[in-house]
Amino acid sequence: MPAINFCIRWPDGSEDSCYSPSTVVREHFSSGQSMPLSQFLETAETALNAASGRVEKKFGYFCSSAMDQLSTIKSKAAQFESADNPRIEIVSVS
């Protein structure tokens, strides 16, 4: 199963490289896309759950790496929830 990375830019300008065990993330994110933090969190959860589901369908178990990535995203996002109109940019999807 082809894994991919997607790079995101947080409201403070920092960037993180995120992991997905499946290309299904490309159905949810595209390079240059920008969205409100709340929308990003919903989309990331949908995308990474779908990626983990594809792993389960193929191998018989969920992908803990996808769930770890989602947890990391949620943890960092909490730092920006009180900011005024925080937005996330999808820098790249590869």
N, CA, C and O atoms as a DFTB+ gen file, in Angstrom:
376 C
 N C O
     1  1       0.854      -1.172       0.000
     2  2       0.000       0.000       0.000
     3  2       0.899       1.234       0.000
     4  3       1.759       1.376       0.869
     5  1       0.704       2.125      -0.971
     6  2       1.582       3.301      -1.044
     7  2       1.269       4.334       0.034
     8  3       0.146       4.826       0.138
     9  1       2.260       4.641       0.810
    10  2       2.137       5.679       1.834
    11  2       2.486       7.021       1.208
    12  3       3.242       7.084       0.239
    13  1       1.935       8.089       1.762
    14  2       2.270       9.425       1.293
    15  2       2.462      10.355       2.486
    16  3       2.063      10.046       3.609
    17  1       3.067      11.472       2.223
    18  2       3.222      12.522       3.227
    19  2       2.506      13.764       2.733
    20  3       2.419      14.013       1.531
    21  1       1.996      14.538       3.673
    22  2       1.431      15.832       3.329
    23  2       1.973      16.840       4.320
    24  3       2.022      16.588       5.524
    25  1       2.378      17.982       3.799
    26  2       2.997      19.022       4.611
    27  2       1.955      20.099       4.880
    28  3       1.276      20.569       3.967
    29  1       1.840      20.483       6.157
    30  2       0.879      21.515       6.536
    31  2       1.601      22.691       7.187
    32  3       2.640      22.526       7.827
    33  1       1.027      23.884       7.007
    34  2       1.553      25.089       7.642
    35  2       0.528      25.554       8.663
    36  3      -0.635      25.792       8.339
    37  1       0.985      25.679       9.900
    38  2       0.136      26.101      11.009
    39  2      -0.005      27.621      11.026
    40  3       0.743      28.315      10.337
    41  1      -0.943      28.142      11.794
    42  2      -1.142      29.595      11.854
    43  2       0.090      30.392      12.291
    44  3       0.203      31.572      11.960
    45  1       1.007      29.774      13.022
    46  2       2.220      30.475      13.458
    47  2       3.342      30.410      12.422
    48  3       4.443      30.908      12.659
    49  1       3.059      29.791      11.269
    50  2       4.046      29.677      10.204
    51  2       4.890      28.423      10.244
    52  3       5.618      28.137       9.293
    53  1       4.806      27.669      11.330
    54  2       5.571      26.424      11.405
    55  2       4.946      25.385      10.473
    56  3       3.757      25.443      10.161
    57  1       5.768      24.441      10.042
    58  2       5.308      23.393       9.134
    59  2       5.578      22.023       9.739
    60  3       6.563      21.815      10.447
    61  1       4.675      21.098       9.439
    62  2       4.836      19.705       9.854
    63  2       4.618      18.805       8.654
    64  3       3.737      19.042       7.827
    65  1       5.434      17.771       8.574
    66  2       5.225      16.727       7.589
    67  2       4.387      15.643       8.252
    68  3       4.753      15.119       9.304
    69  1       3.267      15.314       7.634
    70  2       2.336      14.339       8.197
    71  2       2.307      13.091       7.332
    72  3       2.539      13.157       6.125
    73  1       2.023      11.962       7.949
    74  2       2.076      10.656       7.301
    75  2       0.676      10.089       7.089
    76  3      -0.195      10.218       7.949
    77  1       0.475       9.472       5.952
    78  2      -0.731       8.694       5.697
    79  2      -0.317       7.365       5.077
    80  3       0.523       7.341       4.177
    81  1      -0.892       6.263       5.542
    82  2      -0.545       4.965       4.969
    83  2      -1.212       4.715       3.620
    84  3      -0.991       3.671       3.007
    85  1      -2.019       5.654       3.154
    86  2      -2.768       5.461       1.916
    87  2      -2.876       6.769       1.140
    88  3      -2.857       7.853       1.722
    89  1      -2.988       6.653      -0.154
    90  2      -3.161       7.819      -1.016
    91  2      -4.567       8.418      -0.921
    92  3      -4.832       9.440      -1.554
    93  1      -5.448       7.828      -0.168
    94  2      -6.809       8.344      -0.027
    95  2      -6.801       9.789       0.479
    96  3      -7.763      10.525       0.262
    97  1      -5.735      10.192       1.141
    98  2      -5.616      11.563       1.635
    99  2      -5.700      12.563       0.482
   100  3      -6.161      13.689       0.667
   101  1      -5.259      12.155      -0.697
   102  2      -5.334      13.043      -1.872
   103  2      -6.773      13.387      -2.242
   104  3      -7.011      14.385      -2.923
   105  1      -7.721      12.587      -1.810
   106  2      -9.134      12.874      -2.070
   107  2      -9.651      13.972      -1.140
   108  3     -10.729      14.523      -1.366
   109  1      -8.885      14.289      -0.096
   110  2      -9.329      15.243       0.915
   111  2      -8.495      16.524       0.970
   112  3      -8.992      17.576       1.373
   113  1      -7.227      16.433       0.564
   114  2      -6.318      17.567       0.615
   115  2      -5.631      17.755      -0.729
   116  3      -5.379      16.788      -1.449
   117  1      -5.332      19.003      -1.061
   118  2      -4.542      19.283      -2.256
   119  2      -3.552      20.395      -1.942
   120  3      -3.808      21.241      -1.086
   121  1      -2.442      20.388      -2.626
   122  2      -1.397      21.388      -2.420
   123  2      -1.949      22.789      -2.641
   124  3      -2.683      23.038      -3.598
   125  1      -1.585      23.702      -1.740
   126  2      -2.018      25.087      -1.848
   127  2      -3.369      25.378      -1.212
   128  3      -3.766      26.538      -1.106
   129  1      -4.065      24.356      -0.795
   130  2      -5.376      24.516      -0.175
   131  2      -5.233      25.163       1.206
   132  3      -4.288      24.869       1.939
   133  1      -6.163      26.034       1.552
   134  2      -6.188      26.674       2.860
   135  2      -7.590      26.536       3.424
   136  3      -8.577      26.643       2.697
   137  1      -7.670      26.297       4.735
   138  2      -8.982      26.121       5.347
   139  2      -8.940      26.494       6.818
   140  3      -7.875      26.493       7.435
   141  1     -10.098      26.812       7.380
   142  2     -10.163      27.085       8.818
   143  2      -9.704      25.862       9.613
   144  3      -9.870      24.725       9.173
   145  1      -9.133      26.108      10.772
   146  2      -8.630      25.034      11.622
   147  2      -9.684      23.967      11.879
   148  3      -9.386      22.776      11.789
   149  1     -10.903      24.367      12.197
   150  2     -11.952      23.381      12.505
   151  2     -12.239      22.487      11.311
   152  3     -12.430      21.282      11.473
   153  1     -12.271      23.057      10.119
   154  2     -12.499      22.260       8.906
   155  2     -11.319      21.325       8.662
   156  3     -11.503      20.165       8.294
   157  1     -10.110      21.836       8.868
   158  2      -8.926      20.999       8.695
   159  2      -8.976      19.784       9.621
   160  3      -8.690      18.665       9.196
   161  1      -9.336      20.004      10.878
   162  2      -9.396      18.889      11.834
   163  2     -10.426      17.849      11.410
   164  3     -10.160      16.649      11.480
   165  1     -11.588      18.294      10.975
   166  2     -12.621      17.359      10.510
   167  2     -12.136      16.585       9.290
   168  3     -12.326      15.372       9.196
   169  1     -11.513      17.293       8.364
   170  2     -11.033      16.661       7.133
   171  2      -9.887      15.702       7.423
   172  3      -9.839      14.610       6.856
   173  1      -8.973      16.089       8.290
   174  2      -7.858      15.210       8.651
   175  2      -8.375      13.934       9.311
   176  3      -7.882      12.843       9.027
   177  1      -9.360      14.070      10.185
   178  2      -9.920      12.886      10.840
   179  2     -10.580      11.961       9.820
   180  3     -10.386      10.746       9.863
   181  1     -11.349      12.529       8.915
   182  2     -11.993      11.727       7.872
   183  2     -10.948      11.030       6.999
   184  3     -11.048       9.832       6.734
   185  1      -9.949      11.791       6.559
   186  2      -8.924      11.256       5.660
   187  2      -8.091      10.166       6.324
   188  3      -7.860       9.116       5.726
   189  1      -7.641      10.400       7.542
   190  2      -6.781       9.418       8.208
   191  2      -7.566       8.198       8.669
   192  3      -7.018       7.096       8.705
   193  1      -8.829       8.367       9.019
   194  2      -9.663       7.196       9.321
   195  2      -9.891       6.360       8.063
   196  3      -9.877       5.131       8.117
   197  1     -10.102       7.032       6.931
   198  2     -10.261       6.307       5.670
   199  2      -8.979       5.564       5.307
   200  3      -9.023       4.426       4.841
   201  1      -7.835       6.218       5.524
   202  2      -6.545       5.572       5.237
   203  2      -6.355       4.348       6.121
   204  3      -5.932       3.294       5.646
   205  1      -6.664       4.484       7.397
   206  2      -6.539       3.357       8.314
   207  2      -7.505       2.239       7.917
   208  3      -7.172       1.057       8.012
   209  1      -8.698       2.622       7.475
   210  2      -9.671       1.622       7.022
   211  2      -9.194       0.848       5.816
   212  3      -9.462      -0.348       5.693
   213  1      -8.488       1.522       4.922
   214  2      -7.931       0.818       3.760
   215  2      -6.880      -0.200       4.187
   216  3      -6.796      -1.295       3.630
   217  1      -6.083       0.174       5.178
   218  2      -5.091      -0.769       5.711
   219  2      -5.817      -1.970       6.312
   220  3      -5.421      -3.115       6.091
   221  1      -6.866      -1.710       7.063
   222  2      -7.606      -2.816       7.676
   223  2      -8.198      -3.739       6.611
   224  3      -8.154      -4.962       6.741
   225  1      -8.744      -3.147       5.574
   226  2      -9.340      -3.959       4.513
   227  2      -8.295      -4.854       3.850
   228  3      -8.576      -6.006       3.519
   229  1      -7.101      -4.325       3.661
   230  2      -6.052      -5.086       2.979
   231  2      -5.336      -6.071       3.901
   232  3      -5.035      -7.194       3.498
   233  1      -5.057      -5.643       5.160
   234  2      -4.217      -6.455       6.040
   235  2      -4.943      -7.043       7.243
   236  3      -4.403      -7.909       7.933
   237  1      -6.166      -6.577       7.499
   238  2      -6.938      -7.137       8.611
   239  2      -6.761      -6.407       9.933
   240  3      -7.249      -6.879      10.960
   241  1      -6.080      -5.276       9.936
   242  2      -5.910      -4.499      11.174
   243  2      -5.810      -3.015      10.822
   244  3      -5.340      -2.644       9.746
   245  1      -6.261      -2.181      11.751
   246  2      -6.187      -0.734      11.549
   247  2      -4.739      -0.273      11.614
   248  3      -3.887      -0.958      12.181
   249  1      -4.464       0.876      11.036
   250  2      -3.111       1.434      11.019
   251  2      -2.904       2.342      12.223
   252  3      -3.476       3.429      12.293
   253  1      -2.096       1.899      13.159
   254  2      -1.823       2.719      14.340
   255  2      -1.041       3.983      13.978
   256  3      -1.168       4.998      14.663
   257  1      -0.246       3.937      12.925
   258  2       0.504       5.133      12.511
   259  2      -0.430       6.240      12.058
   260  3      -0.167       7.411      12.331
   261  1      -1.504       5.904      11.379
   262  2      -2.484       6.909      10.958
   263  2      -3.165       7.511      12.175
   264  3      -3.391       8.720      12.229
   265  1      -3.489       6.681      13.141
   266  2      -4.149       7.174      14.345
   267  2      -3.186       8.011      15.195
   268  3      -3.595       8.996      15.812
   269  1      -1.911       7.618      15.226
   270  2      -0.901       8.422      15.929
   271  2      -0.757       9.787      15.265
   272  3      -0.634      10.803      15.949
   273  1      -0.771       9.812      13.932
   274  2      -0.644      11.079      13.211
   275  2      -1.839      11.980      13.522
   276  3      -1.675      13.181      13.732
   277  1      -3.035      11.402      13.552
   278  2      -4.223      12.182      13.876
   279  2      -4.132      12.753      15.287
   280  3      -4.502      13.904      15.517
   281  1      -3.652      11.969      16.210
   282  2      -3.478      12.424      17.586
   283  2      -2.483      13.583      17.659
   284  3      -2.713      14.552      18.383
   285  1      -1.393      13.487      16.922
   286  2      -0.393      14.546      16.886
   287  2      -0.984      15.827      16.311
   288  3      -0.746      16.914      16.837
   289  1      -1.748      15.700      15.240
   290  2      -2.397      16.859      14.626
   291  2      -3.349      17.518      15.617
   292  3      -3.328      18.739      15.775
   293  1      -4.171      16.734      16.278
   294  2      -5.138      17.288      17.238
   295  2      -4.432      17.981      18.396
   296  3      -4.873      19.032      18.863
   297  1      -3.354      17.399      18.847
   298  2      -2.602      17.975      19.955
   299  2      -2.026      19.340      19.578
   300  3      -2.143      20.299      20.342
   301  1      -1.410      19.426      18.411
   302  2      -0.829      20.702      17.994
   303  2      -1.930      21.715      17.686
   304  3      -1.771      22.899      17.982
   305  1      -3.019      21.282      17.108
   306  2      -4.121      22.182      16.767
   307  2      -4.693      22.863      18.003
   308  3      -5.166      23.997      17.927
   309  1      -4.652      22.182      19.127
   310  2      -5.189      22.746      20.375
   311  2      -4.492      24.057      20.738
   312  3      -5.083      24.909      21.401
   313  1      -3.247      24.221      20.312
   314  2      -2.493      25.445      20.591
   315  2      -3.085      26.667      19.888
   316  3      -2.855      27.801      20.306
   317  1      -3.846      26.432      18.821
   318  2      -4.335      27.527      17.986
   319  2      -5.841      27.749      18.097
   320  3      -6.376      28.654      17.457
   321  1      -6.525      26.946      18.891
   322  2      -7.983      27.037      18.950
   323  2      -8.481      28.388      19.461
   324  3      -9.583      28.804      19.101
   325  1      -7.711      29.074      20.277
   326  2      -8.160      30.365      20.802
   327  2      -7.724      31.538      19.919
   328  3      -8.067      32.687      20.199
   329  1      -6.975      31.253      18.866
   330  2      -6.534      32.309      17.949
   331  2      -7.723      32.836      17.151
   332  3      -8.736      32.153      17.004
   333  1      -7.590      34.042      16.643
   334  2      -8.634      34.656      15.836
   335  2      -8.572      34.118      14.406
   336  3      -7.637      34.412      13.661
   337  1      -9.571      33.335      14.037
   338  2      -9.687      32.773      12.681
   339  2      -8.447      31.998      12.239
   340  3      -7.870      32.320      11.201
   341  1      -8.021      30.983      13.000
   342  2      -6.831      30.220      12.600
   343  2      -7.087      29.422      11.323
   344  3      -8.140      28.804      11.162
   345  1      -6.106      29.447      10.418
   346  2      -6.213      28.717       9.166
   347  2      -5.000      27.803       8.992
   348  3      -3.905      28.078       9.483
   349  1      -5.239      26.713       8.279
   350  2      -4.192      25.745       7.977
   351  2      -4.004      25.717       6.469
   352  3      -4.975      25.693       5.713
   353  1      -2.761      25.720       6.043
   354  2      -2.469      25.594       4.610
   355  2      -1.865      24.230       4.344
   356  3      -0.985      23.771       5.074
   357  1      -2.344      23.591       3.297
   358  2      -1.747      22.338       2.839
   359  2      -0.632      22.752       1.874
   360  3      -0.905      23.185       0.754
   361  1       0.596      22.621       2.303
   362  2       1.746      23.058       1.508
   363  2       1.964      22.106       0.342
   364  3       2.160      22.531      -0.797
   365  1       1.928      20.803       0.645
   366  2       2.143      19.802      -0.416
   367  2       1.527      18.479      -0.008
   368  3       1.350      18.183       1.174
   369  1       1.210      17.705      -1.012
   370  2       0.736      16.325      -0.833
   371  2       1.551      15.482      -1.795
   372  3       1.447      15.644      -3.011
   373  1       2.369      14.576      -1.251
   374  2       3.228      13.779      -2.146
   375  2       3.225      12.320      -1.772
   376  3       3.894      11.516      -2.422
